[in-house]
Amino acid sequence: MQESKRIQGTQDFDAIVVGAGFAGVFSVHKLRELGLSVRALEAGDGIGGTWYHNRYPGARCDIESLDYSYAFSDELQQEWRWTERYAAQPEILEYINHVADRFDLRNDIQLNTRVSGATFSEAEDRWTFTTEAGEVFSAKYAVMATGVLSVAQVPSMTGLESFDGQWYHSGDWPQGGVNVEGKRVAVIGTGSSATQMIPLLAEQAEHLYVFQRTPNFTMPAQNYPLKPEVEKEWKASYPERRKFAWASNFGHNQVSNPKSGKEVTAEERLAELENRWELGGLYMMRAFKDILTDAEVNDEAAEFVREKIRGIVADPETAEALSPRGLYLGTKRLCSGTNYYETFNRSNVSLINVKNAPIERVIPAGIRTAGGDYEVDVLVFATGFDAMTGAMRRINPVGRDGVHLTDAWAAGPRTYLGLTVAGFPNLFILAGPGSPSVFSNMVTSIEQHVEWVANCVSHMESEGRSTIEATVEAQDNWTEHVSDLASRTLYAHSRNSWFYGANTPGKPQVFMPYVGGVGNYHKRITEVAAAGFEGFRFDARTTATEPAHETRATASH
């Protein structure tokens, strides 16, 4: 793997991949299979993306391990052994490193390389990438595997610089961990990361203060060591399971109930909700086919969960504070954890409701709220990310006519198929806005996108094409389609979420993921390619400085 040695002058490749998480690693593999020269540029000092940086206590996937893995190699999926139903961060990181080694990908991945800019040259039909270290790379194709939850968001809290203790963000946890034994710890936030780490921090800390503005629904993960007979059955039926996942709504093997909540009896609804609670994780969102479209069905499911919270949390006032109100179940990111609600029965855990008594500032000794001061030694921000567009906005590519992506997206992200942006030729975004992305098993969506991009690039090379880009009309139609689908669901009534960008100050509030289902989405992008890449235009430049089929790679693998 390329390390810190820097090369002067422009380094030319057929394709530059930005990022080396699941999407970036697979992109390197697929593009190399086409015979292209590829270089992945990774800002971190290790591969893994989300699973490299999010190493906080309790970090764990909420999709079952046997599903949350690559499908492109049967040998890989047969040989790898998962140890738990839901894999923890260290095991997932070990897996992605195994993949890089098994397919000899490391020499084409350059670590400690943060891309600071990307500009399209209309004279050459190529992208130029610059890095913070001053390196320059050139490529015909730009594959943005930058991650949808990769830009950690630390609130600009008054007085943070004066804090006498240590502070951390869940999305950028120190490699050596954080020792909180016997310390007073504050966690700000109660989203997915917080619900996983809070139970473990509570076991170590002298006292844990949980600062909650808005409660969320947290399902029990129901995790356990992977049973040999389950692993054997999965591996024997992987082809059928992968086919099912790719055609499903969410890209995995969690079976959805095809019935409406209103076509069964109250007793049957209760039994189904109990069944989903015992299955754990995200299964609750598959309880009824209309759980995200019918308010009454959703309300009943939400009250079911609130009743579970009341049955777990001993103190009625705390139980009520932890119970979401005015929020449809699943319209903010559903959480999955172990012993989350039980943790609030511990004598060394305090829930601080900052909606009633907002945080005013950080003081040297801790946190000051409208209700008083809290002295802490360690401050943990579990405050989420500039989701889905943050990394792309940070790089801010420059396309045709000098247009910056942030200007093209000034009113919110606009894409065609969640893959491309009009005016930005040969630039592909993996799992971006306008695709199923965070509403799916991310590995499934990543593989679908990378396979599509590889197919597109293969077509380009075989046809001697110089550029491909979405038409404005196709992009407008797709963006409208994504918005229209969301408007028919309960997401339209719960806009205070990162799905809309509501957690990022100044960010346009536009619903970003595609809710039409992974299977429907894959069918659509496949049809577009089969129709000669409908909605795209090729070779927009009328003159060329060189034949489009020639490569210009001068750097070796």
Coordinates of C-alpha atoms in Angstrom, one line a residue:
M1 CA 0.0 0.0 0.0
Q2 CA 1.3 3.4 -0.9
E3 CA 2.4 5.3 2.1
S4 CA 3.8 8.8 2.8
K5 CA 6.3 9.0 -0.1
R6 CA 5.2 11.9 -2.3
I7 CA 5.7 12.0 -6.1
Q8 CA 6.3 15.4 -7.8
G9 CA 4.5 16.1 -11.0
T10 CA 1.2 14.8 -12.3
Q11 CA 0.5 11.1 -11.9
D12 CA -1.7 9.8 -14.7
F13 CA -4.2 7.0 -14.3
D14 CA -7.3 5.7 -16.1
A15 CA -9.3 6.1 -12.9
I16 CA -8.9 7.7 -9.6
V17 CA -11.1 6.4 -6.7
V18 CA -11.5 8.7 -3.7
G19 CA -11.9 6.6 -0.6
A20 CA -11.0 3.1 0.5
G21 CA -13.9 1.8 2.4
F22 CA -16.2 -1.0 1.1
A23 CA -17.0 1.1 -2.0
G24 CA -13.5 2.2 -2.8
V25 CA -11.9 -1.3 -2.3
F26 CA -14.4 -3.0 -4.5
S27 CA -14.0 -0.2 -7.1
V28 CA -10.3 -0.8 -7.3
H29 CA -10.9 -4.5 -7.9
K30 CA -13.6 -4.1 -10.6
L31 CA -11.7 -1.4 -12.5
R32 CA -8.5 -3.4 -12.5
E33 CA -10.5 -6.3 -13.9
L34 CA -11.2 -4.1 -16.9
G35 CA -7.4 -3.6 -17.4
L36 CA -7.4 0.0 -16.3
S37 CA -4.8 1.6 -14.2
V38 CA -6.3 2.7 -10.9
R39 CA -5.3 4.6 -7.8
A40 CA -7.5 4.9 -4.7
L41 CA -6.7 7.9 -2.5
E42 CA -7.6 7.4 1.1
A43 CA -7.4 10.2 3.8
G44 CA -7.0 7.8 6.7
D45 CA -3.9 5.8 7.6
G46 CA -5.8 2.5 7.1
I47 CA -8.6 1.2 4.8
G48 CA -12.1 0.5 5.9
G49 CA -13.8 3.8 5.8
T50 CA -16.7 3.9 8.3
W51 CA -15.3 0.8 10.0
Y52 CA -11.9 2.3 10.3
H53 CA -12.9 5.5 12.0
N54 CA -16.0 4.4 14.0
R55 CA -14.1 2.3 16.6
Y56 CA -16.0 3.6 19.6
P57 CA -17.0 1.1 22.3
G58 CA -19.9 -1.1 21.1
A59 CA -19.6 -0.1 17.4
R60 CA -21.5 -2.8 15.5
C61 CA -23.3 -3.3 12.3
D62 CA -27.1 -3.4 12.3
I63 CA -27.3 -5.7 9.3
E64 CA -26.5 -9.4 9.9
S65 CA -22.9 -10.3 9.1
L66 CA -23.7 -12.9 6.6
D67 CA -25.6 -10.3 4.6
Y68 CA -23.2 -7.4 5.3
S69 CA -20.5 -8.8 3.0
Y70 CA -19.4 -8.9 -0.6
A71 CA -21.3 -11.2 -3.0
F72 CA -18.9 -10.8 -5.9
S73 CA -16.7 -13.8 -5.0
D74 CA -18.2 -17.1 -3.9
E75 CA -14.8 -18.3 -2.7
L76 CA -14.6 -15.2 -0.5
Q77 CA -18.0 -15.7 1.1
Q78 CA -17.4 -19.4 1.6
E79 CA -14.1 -19.0 3.3
W80 CA -14.7 -16.1 5.6
R81 CA -16.0 -17.0 9.1
W82 CA -18.1 -14.5 11.0
T83 CA -18.3 -15.0 14.7
E84 CA -21.5 -13.1 15.6
R85 CA -24.9 -12.5 14.2
Y86 CA -24.1 -8.8 14.0
A87 CA -20.4 -8.2 13.6
A88 CA -18.5 -5.7 15.7
Q89 CA -16.3 -3.0 14.3
P90 CA -13.0 -4.9 14.8
E91 CA -14.2 -7.9 12.9
I92 CA -15.6 -5.9 10.0
L93 CA -12.3 -4.1 9.7
E94 CA -10.5 -7.4 9.7
Y95 CA -12.8 -8.6 6.9
I96 CA -12.2 -5.6 4.6
N97 CA -8.4 -5.9 5.2
H98 CA -8.7 -9.6 4.3
V99 CA -10.4 -8.7 1.1
A100 CA -7.7 -6.2 0.2
D101 CA -5.0 -8.8 0.8
R102 CA -6.8 -11.7 -0.9
F103 CA -7.3 -9.7 -4.1
D104 CA -3.9 -8.0 -3.9
L105 CA -5.4 -4.5 -3.9
R106 CA -3.1 -2.7 -1.5
N107 CA -0.5 -1.5 -4.0
D108 CA -3.2 0.5 -5.7
I109 CA -4.4 2.2 -2.5
Q110 CA -2.6 5.3 -1.3
L111 CA -3.2 6.1 2.4
N112 CA -2.8 9.4 4.3
T113 CA -3.9 11.2 1.2
R114 CA -6.7 13.6 1.6
V115 CA -8.1 14.9 -1.7
S116 CA -8.6 18.7 -1.5
G117 CA -9.9 19.4 -4.9
A118 CA -11.0 17.9 -8.2
T119 CA -11.4 19.8 -11.5
F120 CA -12.6 18.7 -14.9
S121 CA -10.5 19.8 -17.9
E122 CA -12.7 20.4 -20.9
A123 CA -9.6 20.6 -23.1
E124 CA -8.5 17.1 -22.2
D125 CA -11.7 15.4 -21.0
R126 CA -9.9 14.4 -17.8
W127 CA -10.1 15.1 -14.1
T128 CA -7.3 16.6 -12.1
F129 CA -7.1 15.8 -8.4
T130 CA -5.1 17.7 -5.8
T131 CA -4.2 16.6 -2.3
E132 CA -3.5 18.5 0.9
A133 CA 0.1 17.3 0.6
G134 CA 0.4 18.9 -2.8
E135 CA 0.3 15.9 -5.0
V136 CA -1.5 16.0 -8.4
F137 CA -3.3 13.1 -10.1
S138 CA -5.0 13.0 -13.5
A139 CA -7.6 10.5 -14.7
K140 CA -10.3 10.0 -17.3
Y141 CA -12.7 8.6 -14.7
A142 CA -13.5 9.9 -11.2
V143 CA -15.1 7.5 -8.8
M144 CA -16.2 9.1 -5.6
A145 CA -16.3 6.5 -2.9
T146 CA -16.3 9.1 -0.2
G147 CA -18.9 7.6 2.1
V148 CA -22.3 8.9 3.2
L149 CA -21.5 9.1 6.9
S150 CA -17.8 10.1 6.8
V151 CA -17.8 13.8 7.8
A152 CA -18.1 13.9 11.6
Q153 CA -20.1 16.8 12.9
V154 CA -18.9 18.4 16.1
P155 CA -21.3 21.2 17.3
S156 CA -19.8 24.6 17.6
M157 CA -20.3 24.8 21.3
T158 CA -19.3 28.0 23.1
G159 CA -16.4 27.4 25.5
L160 CA -15.3 24.0 24.1
E161 CA -11.7 25.3 23.8
S162 CA -11.7 26.0 27.6
F163 CA -12.6 22.4 28.6
D164 CA -10.1 21.0 31.0
G165 CA -10.8 17.4 30.2
Q166 CA -10.7 15.4 27.0
W167 CA -13.3 15.4 24.3
Y168 CA -13.9 12.9 21.4
H169 CA -16.3 12.4 18.5
S170 CA -17.8 8.9 18.0
G171 CA -16.8 9.0 14.3
D172 CA -13.2 9.7 15.0
W173 CA -12.4 7.6 18.0
P174 CA -8.7 7.1 19.0
Q175 CA -7.1 3.9 17.8
G176 CA -6.0 3.0 21.3
G177 CA -9.4 3.6 22.8
V178 CA -10.4 5.9 25.6
N179 CA -10.0 4.9 29.3
V180 CA -13.0 6.2 31.2
E181 CA -12.5 3.9 34.2
G182 CA -13.6 5.8 37.3
K183 CA -14.2 9.0 35.4
R184 CA -17.2 11.3 35.0
V185 CA -18.4 11.0 31.4
A186 CA -20.9 13.1 29.3
V187 CA -22.3 11.7 26.1
I188 CA -24.1 14.3 23.9
G189 CA -26.6 12.7 21.6
T190 CA -28.8 9.6 21.6
G191 CA -28.6 8.4 18.0
S192 CA -27.2 5.1 16.6
S193 CA -23.6 5.6 17.8
A194 CA -24.7 6.7 21.3
T195 CA -27.1 3.9 21.9
Q196 CA -24.3 1.4 21.2
M197 CA -21.7 3.0 23.3
I198 CA -23.7 4.2 26.3
P199 CA -24.2 0.8 27.9
L200 CA -20.5 0.0 27.7
L201 CA -19.3 3.4 29.0
A202 CA -21.8 3.1 31.9
E203 CA -20.0 -0.1 33.0
Q204 CA -16.7 1.7 33.3
A205 CA -17.5 5.3 34.2
E206 CA -17.8 6.6 37.8
H207 CA -20.9 8.4 36.5
L208 CA -22.4 8.8 33.0
Y209 CA -24.5 11.8 32.0
V210 CA -26.5 11.3 28.8
F211 CA -27.6 14.6 27.3
Q212 CA -30.6 14.0 25.1
R213 CA -32.4 16.6 23.0
T214 CA -34.8 14.2 21.1
P215 CA -35.3 10.6 22.0
N216 CA -35.2 8.0 19.3
F217 CA -36.6 4.5 19.0
T218 CA -34.0 1.8 19.9
M219 CA -34.6 -1.8 19.1
P220 CA -32.8 -4.6 20.9
A221 CA -30.1 -6.0 18.6
Q222 CA -30.7 -9.6 19.9
N223 CA -27.1 -10.3 19.0
Y224 CA -25.5 -13.7 19.7
P225 CA -22.5 -15.8 18.6
L226 CA -23.2 -17.1 15.1
K227 CA -24.6 -20.6 15.2
P228 CA -22.6 -23.1 13.0
E229 CA -25.8 -24.6 11.5
V230 CA -27.0 -21.1 10.5
E231 CA -23.7 -20.3 8.8
K232 CA -23.8 -23.7 7.0
E233 CA -27.3 -23.1 5.8
W234 CA -26.5 -19.6 4.5
K235 CA -23.4 -20.7 2.7
A236 CA -25.2 -23.5 1.0
S237 CA -27.9 -21.1 -0.2
Y238 CA -25.9 -17.9 -0.9
P239 CA -26.8 -17.7 -4.6
E240 CA -30.5 -17.7 -3.8
R241 CA -30.0 -15.3 -0.8
R242 CA -28.0 -12.8 -2.8
K243 CA -30.6 -12.8 -5.6
F244 CA -33.3 -12.3 -3.0
A245 CA -31.4 -9.4 -1.4
W246 CA -30.7 -7.6 -4.7
A247 CA -34.4 -7.8 -5.6
S248 CA -35.7 -6.9 -2.1
N249 CA -36.7 -3.5 -0.8
F250 CA -33.8 -3.1 1.6
G251 CA -31.0 -5.2 0.0
H252 CA -30.8 -8.0 2.6
N253 CA -32.5 -11.2 3.7
Q254 CA -34.8 -9.7 6.4
V255 CA -38.2 -11.0 5.2
S256 CA -40.9 -8.3 5.0
N257 CA -44.5 -9.1 5.9
P258 CA -46.5 -8.6 2.7
K259 CA -49.7 -7.8 4.7
S260 CA -51.1 -4.4 5.6
G261 CA -51.4 -3.7 9.3
K262 CA -55.1 -3.0 8.8
E263 CA -55.9 -6.3 7.1
V264 CA -55.2 -8.4 10.2
T265 CA -56.8 -8.4 13.7
A266 CA -55.5 -6.5 16.7
E267 CA -54.3 -9.8 18.2
E268 CA -52.4 -10.6 15.0
R269 CA -50.8 -7.2 14.9
L270 CA -49.6 -7.5 18.4
A271 CA -48.2 -11.0 17.7
E272 CA -46.3 -9.7 14.7
L273 CA -44.9 -6.7 16.6
E274 CA -43.8 -9.1 19.4
N275 CA -42.2 -11.4 16.8
R276 CA -40.3 -8.4 15.3
W277 CA -39.1 -7.2 18.7
E278 CA -37.7 -10.7 19.4
L279 CA -36.0 -10.9 16.0
G280 CA -34.3 -7.6 16.9
G281 CA -32.4 -5.1 15.0
L282 CA -34.2 -3.5 12.1
Y283 CA -36.8 -6.2 11.7
M284 CA -39.5 -4.0 13.2
M285 CA -39.6 -1.9 10.0
R286 CA -40.7 -5.0 8.0
A287 CA -43.6 -5.8 10.3
F288 CA -46.3 -4.6 7.9
K289 CA -46.0 -3.4 4.3
D290 CA -47.6 -0.1 5.2
I291 CA -45.7 0.7 8.4
L292 CA -44.1 3.7 6.7
T293 CA -47.1 4.8 4.7
D294 CA -50.1 4.5 7.1
A295 CA -50.0 6.7 10.1
E296 CA -52.3 4.6 12.2
V297 CA -50.3 1.4 11.6
N298 CA -47.1 3.2 12.5
D299 CA -48.7 4.8 15.6
E300 CA -49.6 1.4 16.9
A301 CA -46.1 0.1 16.3
A302 CA -44.6 3.2 18.0
E303 CA -46.9 2.8 21.0
F304 CA -45.8 -0.9 21.2
V305 CA -42.2 0.2 21.5
R306 CA -43.0 2.9 24.1
E307 CA -44.8 0.3 26.2
K308 CA -41.6 -1.8 26.0
I309 CA -39.6 1.1 27.2
R310 CA -42.0 1.6 30.1
G311 CA -41.6 -2.0 31.0
I312 CA -37.8 -1.9 31.0
V313 CA -37.0 1.5 32.6
A314 CA -37.9 1.5 36.3
D315 CA -38.3 5.2 36.8
P316 CA -41.5 6.4 35.1
E317 CA -40.2 9.9 34.5
T318 CA -37.1 8.6 32.8
A319 CA -39.1 6.1 30.8
E320 CA -41.3 8.9 29.5
A321 CA -38.3 11.1 28.6
L322 CA -36.8 8.2 26.6
S323 CA -40.1 7.6 24.7
P324 CA -40.3 9.4 21.4
R325 CA -43.4 11.5 20.9
G326 CA -44.5 13.2 17.7
L327 CA -42.2 11.0 15.7
Y328 CA -43.2 8.2 13.3
L329 CA -41.3 5.0 14.0
G330 CA -38.4 4.6 11.6
T331 CA -38.6 8.1 10.0
K332 CA -35.5 9.0 11.9
R333 CA -32.6 6.4 11.8
L334 CA -33.9 3.5 13.8
C335 CA -31.3 2.5 16.4
S336 CA -30.2 -1.0 17.4
G337 CA -28.4 -1.7 20.6
T338 CA -27.9 -4.1 23.5
N339 CA -29.2 -3.2 27.0
Y340 CA -29.7 0.5 26.0
Y341 CA -32.9 1.1 28.0
E342 CA -31.7 -1.2 30.8
T343 CA -28.7 1.1 31.3
F344 CA -30.9 3.9 32.7
N345 CA -31.7 1.7 35.7
R346 CA -28.1 2.0 36.8
S347 CA -27.4 4.3 39.8
N348 CA -24.4 5.8 38.0
V349 CA -26.4 6.9 34.9
S350 CA -28.3 10.2 34.6
L351 CA -30.5 11.3 31.7
I352 CA -30.4 15.0 31.1
N353 CA -33.2 16.4 29.0
V354 CA -31.7 19.3 27.1
K355 CA -34.9 20.2 25.4
N356 CA -36.2 21.4 28.7
A357 CA -32.9 22.8 29.9
P358 CA -30.7 23.5 26.9
I359 CA -26.9 23.3 26.9
E360 CA -25.6 26.9 27.2
R361 CA -21.9 26.3 27.0
V362 CA -18.9 24.2 27.9
I363 CA -17.1 25.3 31.0
P364 CA -13.6 24.2 32.1
A365 CA -15.2 21.8 34.6
G366 CA -17.8 20.4 32.3
I367 CA -21.2 21.4 30.8
R368 CA -23.5 24.3 31.8
T369 CA -27.2 23.9 31.0
A370 CA -30.1 26.2 31.8
G371 CA -30.8 23.8 34.7
G372 CA -27.3 23.8 36.2
D373 CA -23.7 22.7 35.8
Y374 CA -22.4 19.1 35.3
E375 CA -18.8 18.4 36.2
V376 CA -17.2 15.8 33.8
D377 CA -13.8 14.6 32.9
V378 CA -14.6 13.2 29.4
L379 CA -16.9 14.7 26.8
V380 CA -18.2 12.5 24.0
F381 CA -20.0 13.9 21.0
A382 CA -22.3 11.4 19.4
T383 CA -23.7 14.1 17.2
G384 CA -23.6 12.5 13.9
F385 CA -22.4 13.5 10.4
D386 CA -22.9 15.9 7.6
A387 CA -24.7 13.0 6.0
M388 CA -24.8 11.8 2.3
T389 CA -23.3 15.0 0.8
G390 CA -20.7 16.2 3.4
A391 CA -17.7 14.6 1.8
M392 CA -18.6 15.6 -1.7
R393 CA -19.3 19.2 -0.6
R394 CA -15.9 19.3 1.2
I395 CA -14.0 18.3 -2.0
N396 CA -16.4 20.5 -4.1
P397 CA -15.5 19.2 -7.6
V398 CA -15.5 21.7 -10.4
G399 CA -17.2 20.5 -13.6
R400 CA -18.0 22.1 -17.0
D401 CA -17.9 25.8 -17.3
G402 CA -16.1 26.1 -13.9
V403 CA -19.3 25.2 -12.0
H404 CA -18.6 24.0 -8.4
L405 CA -20.7 21.2 -7.1
T406 CA -21.8 23.3 -4.1
D407 CA -23.3 25.7 -6.5
A408 CA -25.0 23.0 -8.5
W409 CA -26.4 21.7 -5.2
A410 CA -27.1 25.1 -3.7
A411 CA -30.8 24.1 -3.3
G412 CA -30.0 20.5 -2.4
P413 CA -28.4 17.6 -4.1
R414 CA -29.5 16.8 -7.6
T415 CA -28.4 13.6 -9.3
Y416 CA -29.4 11.2 -12.1
L417 CA -29.9 7.8 -10.6
G418 CA -27.9 8.8 -7.5
L419 CA -24.8 8.1 -9.6
T420 CA -24.0 11.1 -11.7
V421 CA -24.5 14.9 -11.8
A422 CA -25.3 16.9 -14.9
G423 CA -22.3 19.0 -16.0
F424 CA -19.8 16.7 -14.3
P425 CA -18.6 14.2 -17.0
N426 CA -17.1 10.9 -16.1
L427 CA -17.7 11.5 -12.4
F428 CA -19.5 8.7 -10.5
I429 CA -20.8 9.0 -6.9
L430 CA -21.2 5.7 -5.1
A431 CA -24.2 5.3 -2.8
G432 CA -24.9 9.0 -3.1
P433 CA -28.1 11.1 -2.7
G434 CA -30.9 9.9 -5.0
S435 CA -30.0 6.2 -4.5
P436 CA -31.2 3.7 -1.8
S437 CA -27.9 4.2 0.0
V438 CA -28.6 4.5 3.8
F439 CA -32.0 2.9 3.3
S440 CA -30.4 -0.4 2.3
N441 CA -27.8 -2.9 3.2
M442 CA -24.9 -0.6 2.1
V443 CA -22.8 -3.5 0.8
T444 CA -25.5 -4.5 -1.6
S445 CA -26.0 -0.9 -2.8
I446 CA -22.3 -0.5 -3.2
E447 CA -21.9 -3.6 -5.3
Q448 CA -24.8 -2.6 -7.5
H449 CA -23.3 0.8 -8.1
V450 CA -19.8 -0.4 -8.7
E451 CA -21.0 -3.1 -11.1
W452 CA -23.0 -0.4 -13.0
V453 CA -20.0 1.9 -13.1
A454 CA -17.7 -0.9 -14.4
N455 CA -20.2 -1.8 -17.0
C456 CA -20.4 1.9 -18.1
V457 CA -16.7 2.3 -18.2
S458 CA -16.4 -0.9 -20.2
H459 CA -18.9 0.4 -22.7
M460 CA -17.0 3.7 -22.9
E461 CA -13.7 2.0 -23.6
S462 CA -15.0 -0.4 -26.1
E463 CA -16.9 2.3 -28.0
G464 CA -14.0 4.7 -27.9
R465 CA -16.0 7.3 -26.0
S466 CA -14.3 10.3 -24.2
T467 CA -17.1 11.4 -21.9
I468 CA -20.5 10.4 -20.5
E469 CA -22.7 12.8 -18.5
A470 CA -26.3 13.0 -17.4
T471 CA -28.6 15.4 -19.2
V472 CA -30.2 18.1 -17.2
E473 CA -33.7 16.8 -18.2
A474 CA -32.9 13.2 -17.0
Q475 CA -31.5 14.6 -13.7
D476 CA -34.5 16.8 -13.1
N477 CA -36.9 14.0 -13.8
W478 CA -35.0 11.6 -11.4
T479 CA -34.7 14.2 -8.7
E480 CA -38.5 14.9 -8.9
H481 CA -39.1 11.1 -8.8
V482 CA -37.1 10.7 -5.7
S483 CA -38.9 13.6 -4.0
D484 CA -42.3 12.3 -5.1
L485 CA -41.7 8.9 -3.7
A486 CA -40.7 10.3 -0.3
S487 CA -43.8 12.6 -0.3
R488 CA -46.0 9.5 -0.3
T489 CA -44.5 8.2 2.9
L490 CA -44.4 9.2 6.5
Y491 CA -40.9 10.6 6.0
A492 CA -42.7 13.6 4.5
H493 CA -44.0 14.4 8.0
S494 CA -40.8 13.9 9.9
R495 CA -38.4 16.4 8.4
N496 CA -36.2 16.9 11.5
S497 CA -33.7 14.2 10.6
W498 CA -30.4 13.9 8.7
F499 CA -32.3 12.3 5.9
Y500 CA -33.2 15.9 5.1
G501 CA -29.9 17.4 6.2
A502 CA -31.7 19.0 9.2
N503 CA -28.8 18.2 11.6
T504 CA -26.4 20.4 9.6
P505 CA -26.7 24.2 10.0
G506 CA -27.2 26.0 6.7
K507 CA -27.7 22.8 4.7
P508 CA -30.7 22.8 2.3
Q509 CA -33.4 20.6 3.7
V510 CA -34.1 18.1 0.9
F511 CA -35.0 14.5 1.3
M512 CA -31.9 12.6 0.0
P513 CA -32.3 8.8 -0.1
Y514 CA -34.4 6.9 -2.7
V515 CA -37.3 5.1 -0.9
G516 CA -38.5 3.1 -3.9
G517 CA -36.7 0.0 -2.9
V518 CA -33.3 -1.6 -3.8
G519 CA -34.9 -4.1 -6.2
N520 CA -36.8 -1.4 -8.1
Y521 CA -33.8 0.8 -8.2
H522 CA -31.5 -1.9 -9.5
K523 CA -34.1 -2.7 -12.2
R524 CA -34.2 0.9 -13.3
I525 CA -30.4 1.5 -13.5
T526 CA -30.1 -1.9 -15.4
E527 CA -32.7 -0.8 -17.9
V528 CA -31.0 2.6 -18.4
A529 CA -27.7 0.8 -19.3
A530 CA -29.4 -1.7 -21.5
A531 CA -31.1 1.1 -23.4
G532 CA -27.7 2.5 -24.4
F533 CA -27.4 4.6 -21.2
E534 CA -30.7 6.4 -21.6
G535 CA -30.6 9.9 -20.1
F536 CA -26.9 10.4 -20.8
R537 CA -24.9 12.1 -23.5
F538 CA -21.6 11.0 -24.9
D539 CA -18.6 13.0 -26.2
A540 CA -20.0 16.5 -25.6
R541 CA -16.7 18.1 -26.7
T542 CA -16.5 18.4 -30.5
T543 CA -12.8 18.3 -30.8
A544 CA -10.3 16.0 -29.1
T545 CA -6.6 16.3 -28.4
E546 CA -6.1 12.5 -28.7
P547 CA -8.1 9.4 -29.6
A548 CA -10.7 8.7 -26.9
H549 CA -9.8 5.1 -26.6
E550 CA -6.1 5.7 -25.7
T551 CA -5.1 5.5 -22.1
R552 CA -2.6 7.8 -20.5
A553 CA -1.5 5.9 -17.4
T554 CA 2.2 6.4 -16.7
A555 CA 2.2 5.3 -13.0
S556 CA 2.5 1.6 -12.4
H557 CA 0.3 -0.6 -10.1

